[in-house]
PDB file of C-alpha atoms in Angstrom:
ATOM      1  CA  UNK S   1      69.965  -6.839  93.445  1.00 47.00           C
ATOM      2  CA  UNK S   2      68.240  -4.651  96.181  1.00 51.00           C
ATOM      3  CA  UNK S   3      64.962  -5.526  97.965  1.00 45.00           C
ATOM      4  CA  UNK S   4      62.662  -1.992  97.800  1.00 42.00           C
ATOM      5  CA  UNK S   5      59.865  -2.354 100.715  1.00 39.00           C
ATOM      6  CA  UNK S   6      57.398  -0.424 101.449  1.00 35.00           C
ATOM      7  CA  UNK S   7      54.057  -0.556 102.337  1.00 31.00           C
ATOM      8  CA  UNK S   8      52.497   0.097  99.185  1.00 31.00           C
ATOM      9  CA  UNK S   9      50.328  -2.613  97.058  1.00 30.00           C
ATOM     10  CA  UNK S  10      47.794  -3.151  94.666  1.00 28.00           C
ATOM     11  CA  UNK S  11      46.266  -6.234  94.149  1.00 29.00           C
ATOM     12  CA  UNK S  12      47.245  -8.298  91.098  1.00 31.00           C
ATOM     13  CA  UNK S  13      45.798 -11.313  88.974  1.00 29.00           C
ATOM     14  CA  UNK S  14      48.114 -14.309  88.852  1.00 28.00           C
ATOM     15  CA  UNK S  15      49.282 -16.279  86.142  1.00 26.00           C
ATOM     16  CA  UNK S  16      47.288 -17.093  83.542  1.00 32.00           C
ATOM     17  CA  UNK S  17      46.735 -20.609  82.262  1.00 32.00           C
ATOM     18  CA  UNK S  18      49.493 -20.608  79.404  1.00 35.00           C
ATOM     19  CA  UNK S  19      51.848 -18.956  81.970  1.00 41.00           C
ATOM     20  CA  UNK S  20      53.446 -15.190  81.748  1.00 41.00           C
ATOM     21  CA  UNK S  21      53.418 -12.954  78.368  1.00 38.00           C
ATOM     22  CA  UNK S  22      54.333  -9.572  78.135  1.00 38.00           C
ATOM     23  CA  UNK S  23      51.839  -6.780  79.215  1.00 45.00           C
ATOM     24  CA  UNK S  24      52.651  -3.045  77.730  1.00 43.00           C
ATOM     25  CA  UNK S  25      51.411  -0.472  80.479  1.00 43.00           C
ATOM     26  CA  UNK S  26      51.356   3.112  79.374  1.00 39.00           C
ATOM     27  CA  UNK S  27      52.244   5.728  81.827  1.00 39.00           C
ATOM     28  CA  UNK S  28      52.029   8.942  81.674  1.00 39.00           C
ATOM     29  CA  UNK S  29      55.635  10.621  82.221  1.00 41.00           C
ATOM     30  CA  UNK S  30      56.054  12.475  85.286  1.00 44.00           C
ATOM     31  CA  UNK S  31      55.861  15.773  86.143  1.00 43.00           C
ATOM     32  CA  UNK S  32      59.584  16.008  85.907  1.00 43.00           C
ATOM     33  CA  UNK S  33      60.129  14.308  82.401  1.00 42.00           C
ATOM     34  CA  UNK S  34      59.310  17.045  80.302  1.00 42.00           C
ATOM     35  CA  UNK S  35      59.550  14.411  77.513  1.00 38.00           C
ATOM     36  CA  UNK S  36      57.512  13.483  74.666  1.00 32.00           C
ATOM     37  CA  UNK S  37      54.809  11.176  75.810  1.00 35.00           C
ATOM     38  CA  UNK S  38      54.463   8.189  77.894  1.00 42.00           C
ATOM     39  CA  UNK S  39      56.975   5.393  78.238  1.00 54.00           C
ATOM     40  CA  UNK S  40      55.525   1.500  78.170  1.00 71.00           C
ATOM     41  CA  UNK S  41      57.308  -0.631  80.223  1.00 85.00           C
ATOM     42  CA  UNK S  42      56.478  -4.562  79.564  1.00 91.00           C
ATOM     43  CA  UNK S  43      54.943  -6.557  82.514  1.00 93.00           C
ATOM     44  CA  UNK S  44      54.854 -10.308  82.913  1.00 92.00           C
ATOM     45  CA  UNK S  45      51.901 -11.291  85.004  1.00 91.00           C
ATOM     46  CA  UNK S  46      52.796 -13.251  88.111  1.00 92.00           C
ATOM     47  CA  UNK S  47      51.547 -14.248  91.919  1.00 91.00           C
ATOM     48  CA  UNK S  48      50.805 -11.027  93.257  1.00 89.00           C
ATOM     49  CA  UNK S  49      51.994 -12.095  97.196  1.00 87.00           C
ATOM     50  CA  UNK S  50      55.314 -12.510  95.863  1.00 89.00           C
ATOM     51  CA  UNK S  51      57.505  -9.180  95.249  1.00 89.00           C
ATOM     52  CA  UNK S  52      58.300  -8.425  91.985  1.00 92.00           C
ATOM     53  CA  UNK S  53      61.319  -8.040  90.386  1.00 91.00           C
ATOM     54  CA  UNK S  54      62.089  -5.204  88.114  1.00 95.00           C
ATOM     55  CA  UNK S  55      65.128  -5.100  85.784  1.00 93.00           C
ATOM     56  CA  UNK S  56      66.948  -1.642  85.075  1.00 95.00           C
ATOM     57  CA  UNK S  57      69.277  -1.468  82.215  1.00 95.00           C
ATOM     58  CA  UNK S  58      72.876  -0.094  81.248  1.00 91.00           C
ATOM     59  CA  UNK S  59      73.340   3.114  79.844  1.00 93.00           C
ATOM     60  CA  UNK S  60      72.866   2.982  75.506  1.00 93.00           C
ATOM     61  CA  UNK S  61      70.840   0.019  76.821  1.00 92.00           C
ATOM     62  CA  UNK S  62      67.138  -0.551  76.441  1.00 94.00           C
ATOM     63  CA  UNK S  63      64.183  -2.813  78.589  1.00 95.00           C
ATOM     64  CA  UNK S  64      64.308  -5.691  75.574  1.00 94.00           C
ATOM     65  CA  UNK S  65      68.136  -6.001  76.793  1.00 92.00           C
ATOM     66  CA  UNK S  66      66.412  -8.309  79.677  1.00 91.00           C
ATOM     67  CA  UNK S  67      63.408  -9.971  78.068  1.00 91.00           C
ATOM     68  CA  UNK S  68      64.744 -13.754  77.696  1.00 88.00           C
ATOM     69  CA  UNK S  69      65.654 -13.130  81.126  1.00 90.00           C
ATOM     70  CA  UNK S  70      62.533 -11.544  82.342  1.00 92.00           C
ATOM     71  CA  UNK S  71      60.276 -14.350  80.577  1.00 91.00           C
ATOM     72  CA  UNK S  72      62.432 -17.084  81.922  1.00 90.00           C
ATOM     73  CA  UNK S  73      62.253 -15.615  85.423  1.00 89.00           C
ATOM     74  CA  UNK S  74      58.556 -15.471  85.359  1.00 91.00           C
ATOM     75  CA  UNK S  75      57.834 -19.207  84.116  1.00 91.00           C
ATOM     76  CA  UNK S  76      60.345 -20.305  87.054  1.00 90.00           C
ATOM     77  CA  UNK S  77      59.416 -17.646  89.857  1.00 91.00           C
ATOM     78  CA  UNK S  78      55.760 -17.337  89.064  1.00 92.00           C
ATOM     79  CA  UNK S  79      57.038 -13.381  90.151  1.00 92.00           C
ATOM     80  CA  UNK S  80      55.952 -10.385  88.482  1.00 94.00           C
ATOM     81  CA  UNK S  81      58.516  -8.953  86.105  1.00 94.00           C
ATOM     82  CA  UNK S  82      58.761  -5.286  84.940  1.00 96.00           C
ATOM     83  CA  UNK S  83      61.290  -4.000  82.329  1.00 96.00           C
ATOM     84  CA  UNK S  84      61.191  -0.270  81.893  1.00 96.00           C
ATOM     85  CA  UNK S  85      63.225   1.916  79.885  1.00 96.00           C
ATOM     86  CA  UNK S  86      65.191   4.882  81.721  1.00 95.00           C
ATOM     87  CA  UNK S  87      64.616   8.270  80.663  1.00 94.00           C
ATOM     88  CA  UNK S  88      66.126   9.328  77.393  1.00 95.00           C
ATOM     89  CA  UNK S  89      66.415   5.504  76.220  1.00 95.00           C
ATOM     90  CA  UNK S  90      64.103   3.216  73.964  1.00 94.00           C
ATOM     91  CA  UNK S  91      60.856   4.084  74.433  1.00 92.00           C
ATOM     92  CA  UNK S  92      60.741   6.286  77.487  1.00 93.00           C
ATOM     93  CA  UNK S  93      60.391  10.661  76.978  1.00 91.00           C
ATOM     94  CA  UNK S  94      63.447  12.489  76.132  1.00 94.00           C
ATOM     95  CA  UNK S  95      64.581  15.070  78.614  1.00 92.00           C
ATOM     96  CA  UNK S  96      67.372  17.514  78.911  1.00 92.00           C
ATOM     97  CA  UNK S  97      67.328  16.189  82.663  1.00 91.00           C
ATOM     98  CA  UNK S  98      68.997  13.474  83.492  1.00 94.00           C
ATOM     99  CA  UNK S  99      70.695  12.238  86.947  1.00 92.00           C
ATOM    100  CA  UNK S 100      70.471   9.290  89.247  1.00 93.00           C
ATOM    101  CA  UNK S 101      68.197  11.379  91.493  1.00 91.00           C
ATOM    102  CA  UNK S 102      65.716  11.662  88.819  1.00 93.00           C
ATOM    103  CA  UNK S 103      65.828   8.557  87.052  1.00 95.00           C
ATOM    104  CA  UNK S 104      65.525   7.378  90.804  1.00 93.00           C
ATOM    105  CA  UNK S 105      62.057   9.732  91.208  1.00 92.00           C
ATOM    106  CA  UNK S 106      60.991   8.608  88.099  1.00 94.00           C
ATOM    107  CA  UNK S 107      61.151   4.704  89.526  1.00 94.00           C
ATOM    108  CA  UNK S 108      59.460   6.392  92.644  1.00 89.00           C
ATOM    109  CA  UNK S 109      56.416   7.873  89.961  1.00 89.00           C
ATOM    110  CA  UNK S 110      55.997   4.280  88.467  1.00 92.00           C
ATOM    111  CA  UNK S 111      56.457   1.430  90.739  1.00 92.00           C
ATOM    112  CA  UNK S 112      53.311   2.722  93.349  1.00 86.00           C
ATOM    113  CA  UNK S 113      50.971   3.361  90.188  1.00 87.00           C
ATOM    114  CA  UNK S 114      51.690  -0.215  88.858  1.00 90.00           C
ATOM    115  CA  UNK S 115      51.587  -1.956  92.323  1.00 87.00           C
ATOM    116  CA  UNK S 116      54.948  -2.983  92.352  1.00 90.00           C
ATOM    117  CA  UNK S 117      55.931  -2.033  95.872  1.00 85.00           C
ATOM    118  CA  UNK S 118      57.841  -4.376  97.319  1.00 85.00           C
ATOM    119  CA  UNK S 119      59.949  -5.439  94.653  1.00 90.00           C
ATOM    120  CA  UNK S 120      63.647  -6.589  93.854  1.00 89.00           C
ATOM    121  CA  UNK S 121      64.718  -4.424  91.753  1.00 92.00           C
ATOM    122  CA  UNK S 122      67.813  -5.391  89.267  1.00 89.00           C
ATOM    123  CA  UNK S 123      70.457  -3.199  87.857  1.00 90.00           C
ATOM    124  CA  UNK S 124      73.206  -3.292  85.059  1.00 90.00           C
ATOM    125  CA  UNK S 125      75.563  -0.535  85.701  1.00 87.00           C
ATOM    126  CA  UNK S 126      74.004   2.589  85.251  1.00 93.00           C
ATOM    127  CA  UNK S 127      70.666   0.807  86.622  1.00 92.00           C
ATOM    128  CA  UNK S 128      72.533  -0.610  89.011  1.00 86.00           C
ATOM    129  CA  UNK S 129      73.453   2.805  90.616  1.00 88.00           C
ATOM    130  CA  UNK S 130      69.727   3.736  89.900  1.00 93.00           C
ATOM    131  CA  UNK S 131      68.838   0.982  92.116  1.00 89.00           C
ATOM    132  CA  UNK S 132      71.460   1.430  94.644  1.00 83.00           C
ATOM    133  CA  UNK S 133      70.537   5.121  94.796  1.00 86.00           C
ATOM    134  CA  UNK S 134      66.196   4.535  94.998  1.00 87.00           C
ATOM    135  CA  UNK S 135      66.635   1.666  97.692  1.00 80.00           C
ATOM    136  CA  UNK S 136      69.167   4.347  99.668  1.00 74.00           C
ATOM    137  CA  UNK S 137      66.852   6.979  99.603  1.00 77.00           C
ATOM    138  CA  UNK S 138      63.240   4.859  99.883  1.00 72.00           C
ATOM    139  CA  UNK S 139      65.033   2.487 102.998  1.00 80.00           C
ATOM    140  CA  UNK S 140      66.003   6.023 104.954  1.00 65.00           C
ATOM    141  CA  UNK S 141      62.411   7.222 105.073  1.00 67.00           C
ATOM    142  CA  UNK S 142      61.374   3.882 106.205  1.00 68.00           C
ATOM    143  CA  UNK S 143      64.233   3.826 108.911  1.00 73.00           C
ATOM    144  CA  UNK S 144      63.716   6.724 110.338  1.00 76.00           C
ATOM    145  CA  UNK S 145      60.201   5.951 111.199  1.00 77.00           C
ATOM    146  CA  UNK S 146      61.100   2.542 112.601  1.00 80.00           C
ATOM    147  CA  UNK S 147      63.441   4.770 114.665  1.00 82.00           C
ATOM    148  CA  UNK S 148      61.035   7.046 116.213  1.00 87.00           C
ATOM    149  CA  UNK S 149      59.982   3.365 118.506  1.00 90.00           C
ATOM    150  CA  UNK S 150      63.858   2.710 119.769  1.00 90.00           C
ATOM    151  CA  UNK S 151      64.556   4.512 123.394  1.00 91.00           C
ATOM    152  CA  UNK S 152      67.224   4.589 126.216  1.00 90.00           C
ATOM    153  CA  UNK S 153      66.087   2.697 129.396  1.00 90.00           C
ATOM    154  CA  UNK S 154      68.941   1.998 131.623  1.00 91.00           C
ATOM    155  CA  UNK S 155      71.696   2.595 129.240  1.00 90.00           C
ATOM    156  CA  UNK S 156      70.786   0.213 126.555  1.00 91.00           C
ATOM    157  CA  UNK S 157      67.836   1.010 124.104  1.00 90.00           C
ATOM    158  CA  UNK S 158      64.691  -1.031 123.543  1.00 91.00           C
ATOM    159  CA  UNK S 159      61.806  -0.910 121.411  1.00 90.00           C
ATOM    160  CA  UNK S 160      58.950   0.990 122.731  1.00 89.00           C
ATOM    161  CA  UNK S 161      56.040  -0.753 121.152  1.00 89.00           C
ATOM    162  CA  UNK S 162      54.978  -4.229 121.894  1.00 90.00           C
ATOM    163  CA  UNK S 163      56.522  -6.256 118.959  1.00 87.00           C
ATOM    164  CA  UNK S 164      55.275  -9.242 119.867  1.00 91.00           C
ATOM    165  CA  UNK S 165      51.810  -8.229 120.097  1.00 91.00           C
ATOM    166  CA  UNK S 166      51.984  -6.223 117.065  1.00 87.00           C
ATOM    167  CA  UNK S 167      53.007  -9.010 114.919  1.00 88.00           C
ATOM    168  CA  UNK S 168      50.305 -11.800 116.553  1.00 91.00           C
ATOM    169  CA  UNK S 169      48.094  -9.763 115.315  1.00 89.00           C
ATOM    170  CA  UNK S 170      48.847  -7.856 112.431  1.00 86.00           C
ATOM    171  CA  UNK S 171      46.733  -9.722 110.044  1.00 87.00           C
ATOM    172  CA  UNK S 172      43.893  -7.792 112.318  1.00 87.00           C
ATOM    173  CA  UNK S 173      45.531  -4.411 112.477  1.00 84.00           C
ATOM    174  CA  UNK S 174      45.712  -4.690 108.382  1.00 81.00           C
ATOM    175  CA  UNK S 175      41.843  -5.381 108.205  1.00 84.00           C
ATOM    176  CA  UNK S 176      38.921  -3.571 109.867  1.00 84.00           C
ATOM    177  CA  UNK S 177      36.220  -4.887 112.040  1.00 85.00           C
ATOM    178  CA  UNK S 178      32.773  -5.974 109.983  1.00 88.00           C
ATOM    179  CA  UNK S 179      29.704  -3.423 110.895  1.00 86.00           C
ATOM    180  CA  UNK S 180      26.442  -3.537 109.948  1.00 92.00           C
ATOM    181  CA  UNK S 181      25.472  -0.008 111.428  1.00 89.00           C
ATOM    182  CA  UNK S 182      26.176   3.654 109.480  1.00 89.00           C
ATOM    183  CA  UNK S 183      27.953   6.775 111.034  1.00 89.00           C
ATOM    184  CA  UNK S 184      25.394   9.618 109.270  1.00 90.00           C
ATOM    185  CA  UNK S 185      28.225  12.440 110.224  1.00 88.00           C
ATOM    186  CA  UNK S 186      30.021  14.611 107.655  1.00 88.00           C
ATOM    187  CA  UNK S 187      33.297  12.212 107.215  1.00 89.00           C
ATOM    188  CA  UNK S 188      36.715  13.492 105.432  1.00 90.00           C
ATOM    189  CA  UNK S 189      38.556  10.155 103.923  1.00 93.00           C
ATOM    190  CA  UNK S 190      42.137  12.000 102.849  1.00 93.00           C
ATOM    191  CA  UNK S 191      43.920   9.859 100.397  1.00 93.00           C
ATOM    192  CA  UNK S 192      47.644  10.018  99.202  1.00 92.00           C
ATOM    193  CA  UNK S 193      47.792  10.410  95.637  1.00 91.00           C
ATOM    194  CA  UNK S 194      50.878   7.827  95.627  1.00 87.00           C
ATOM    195  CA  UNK S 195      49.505   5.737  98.266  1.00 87.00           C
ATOM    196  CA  UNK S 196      47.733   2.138  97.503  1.00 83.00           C
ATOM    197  CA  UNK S 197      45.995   1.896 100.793  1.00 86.00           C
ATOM    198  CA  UNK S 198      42.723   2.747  99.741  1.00 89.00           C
ATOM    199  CA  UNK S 199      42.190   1.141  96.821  1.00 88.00           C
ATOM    200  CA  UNK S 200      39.046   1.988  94.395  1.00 89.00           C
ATOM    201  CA  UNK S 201      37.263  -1.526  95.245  1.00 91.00           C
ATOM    202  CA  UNK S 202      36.884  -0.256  99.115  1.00 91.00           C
ATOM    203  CA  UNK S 203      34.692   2.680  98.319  1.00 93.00           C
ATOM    204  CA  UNK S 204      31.558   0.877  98.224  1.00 94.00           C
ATOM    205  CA  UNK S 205      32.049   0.110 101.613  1.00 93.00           C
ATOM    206  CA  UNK S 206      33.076   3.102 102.646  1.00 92.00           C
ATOM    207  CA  UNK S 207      30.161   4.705 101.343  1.00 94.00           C
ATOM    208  CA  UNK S 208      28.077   2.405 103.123  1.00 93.00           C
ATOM    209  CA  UNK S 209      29.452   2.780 106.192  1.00 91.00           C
ATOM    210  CA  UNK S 210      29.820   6.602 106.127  1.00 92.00           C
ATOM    211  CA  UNK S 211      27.126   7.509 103.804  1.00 93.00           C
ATOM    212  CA  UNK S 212      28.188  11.445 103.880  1.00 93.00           C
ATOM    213  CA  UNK S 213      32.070  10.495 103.516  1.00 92.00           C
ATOM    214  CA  UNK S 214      34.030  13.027 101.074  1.00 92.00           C
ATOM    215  CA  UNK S 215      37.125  11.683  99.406  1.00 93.00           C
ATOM    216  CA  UNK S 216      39.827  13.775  98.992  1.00 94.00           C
ATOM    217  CA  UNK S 217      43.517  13.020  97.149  1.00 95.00           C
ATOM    218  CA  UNK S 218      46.507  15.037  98.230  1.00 94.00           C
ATOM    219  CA  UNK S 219      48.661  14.449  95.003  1.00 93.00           C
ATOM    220  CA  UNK S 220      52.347  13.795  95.360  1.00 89.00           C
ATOM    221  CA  UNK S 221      51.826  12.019  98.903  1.00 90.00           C
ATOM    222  CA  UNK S 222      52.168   8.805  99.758  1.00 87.00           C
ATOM    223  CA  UNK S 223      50.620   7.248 102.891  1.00 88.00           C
ATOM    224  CA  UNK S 224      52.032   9.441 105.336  1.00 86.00           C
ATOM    225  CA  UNK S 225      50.159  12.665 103.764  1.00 89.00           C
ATOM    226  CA  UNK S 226      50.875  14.954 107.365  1.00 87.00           C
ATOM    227  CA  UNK S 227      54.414  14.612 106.493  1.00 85.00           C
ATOM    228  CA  UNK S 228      54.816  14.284 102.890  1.00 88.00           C
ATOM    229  CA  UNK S 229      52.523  17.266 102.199  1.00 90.00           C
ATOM    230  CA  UNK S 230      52.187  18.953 105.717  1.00 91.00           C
ATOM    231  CA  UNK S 231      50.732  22.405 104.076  1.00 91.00           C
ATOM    232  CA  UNK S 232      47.969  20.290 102.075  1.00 93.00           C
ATOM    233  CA  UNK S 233      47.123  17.856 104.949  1.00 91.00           C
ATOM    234  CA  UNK S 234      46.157  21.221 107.400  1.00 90.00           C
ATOM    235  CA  UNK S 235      44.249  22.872 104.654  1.00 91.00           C
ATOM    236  CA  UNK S 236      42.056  19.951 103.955  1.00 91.00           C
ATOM    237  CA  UNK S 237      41.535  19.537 107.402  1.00 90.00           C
ATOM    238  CA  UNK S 238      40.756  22.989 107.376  1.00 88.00           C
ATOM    239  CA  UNK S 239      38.474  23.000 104.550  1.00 90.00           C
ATOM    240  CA  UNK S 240      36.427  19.983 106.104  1.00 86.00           C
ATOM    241  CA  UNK S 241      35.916  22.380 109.458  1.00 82.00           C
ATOM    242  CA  UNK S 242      34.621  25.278 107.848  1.00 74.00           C
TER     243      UNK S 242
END
């Protein structure tokens, strides 16, 4: 069982009055599927502050393997649960690709676009070396980040940003300051196609706030566009100059 984090979410209804049922979500396969349509993993509805858990299955396996399991996890949890069929099993596309680093992107395609980042994701065998191999490759990204903030002083390292600050008031940092006034200026909002930040309920807001604001979605990007997709993030910035 491996905890996934990152700072990706979209917000979720909780459970309904006569508790979880299943949920099929079509998704479209990604760009490196090549398969035959879209596979539909099943969803139990849960409390969307709590990670969800998402259950991989064994090779000649399929996503029903865990559905006692999945309901019974829900009703006791009050989690989210996902079951999803790897490539080239049950329902998902056929593909003559198939590896642990893309069964691994193709968790990386779905997860964001269902808002299931964090989550604890479960593995049997061959999903359990899926797993290992997404939280191995998601956690380094993350790490190396974090990393960037730890310097020498002295001979021993310490964090250069104010942690303690930083985490009194987070809940602030995460929200944005209510204004009544409007910024009239041309205004470039640039959005990560895989990135939940902006979500499609704030654009009222930004509108009103920035009534000449463009919107513009680098695909394949998550929240960190400049680094994900340097070449895209300096044209748009480009474009918006000219």
């Amino acid at each position: 069982m491996l905890r996934w984090t990152r700072a990706w979410r979209l917000p979720r209804e909780g459970l309904g009055p006569h508790g979880p049922s299943f949920a099929r979500v079509p998704v479209a396969p990604s760009s490196s599927s090549g398969g035959r349509g879209g596979a539909e993993p099943r969803l139990l509805d849960g409390e969307a502050a709590l990670p969800a858990v998402v259950f991989l299955h064994g090779l000649f396996g399929s996503k029903t393997n865990f559905n006692s399991i999945a309901k019974i996890l829900a009703q006791q949890t009050g989690r989210r649960v996902l079951t999803v069929d790897a490539r080239n099993h049950g329902d998902s596309p056929h593909s003559p690709d198939m590896s642990y680093e893309i069964m691994s992107q193709d968790l990386q395609d779905l997860l964001p676009q269902l808002g299931l980042v964090p989550c604890v994701v479960v593995g049997h065998s061959m999903g359990g070396k899926t797993a290992m191999l997404l939280a191995l490759q998601r956690d380094m990204a993350v790490r190396q980040h974090l990393l960037t903030n730890l310097v020498e002083v002295d001979g021993r390292f310490v964090w250069r940003v104010n942690l303690d600050a930083l985490t009194q008031h987070l809940d602030k940092i995460l929200a944005f300051p209510q204004r009544q006034e409007s910024y009239l200026g041309p205004t470039l909002f640039l959005l990560g196609g895989n990135s939940q930040f902006v979500h499609p309920s704030h654009h009222p807001e930004i509108m009103r706030l920035f009534p000449r604001a463009q919107m513009q979605t680098v695909p394949n990007a998550g929240h960190w566009i400049h680094a994900d997709r340097p070449q895209d993030f300096i044209a748009a910035i480009r474009g918006f100059l000219v």
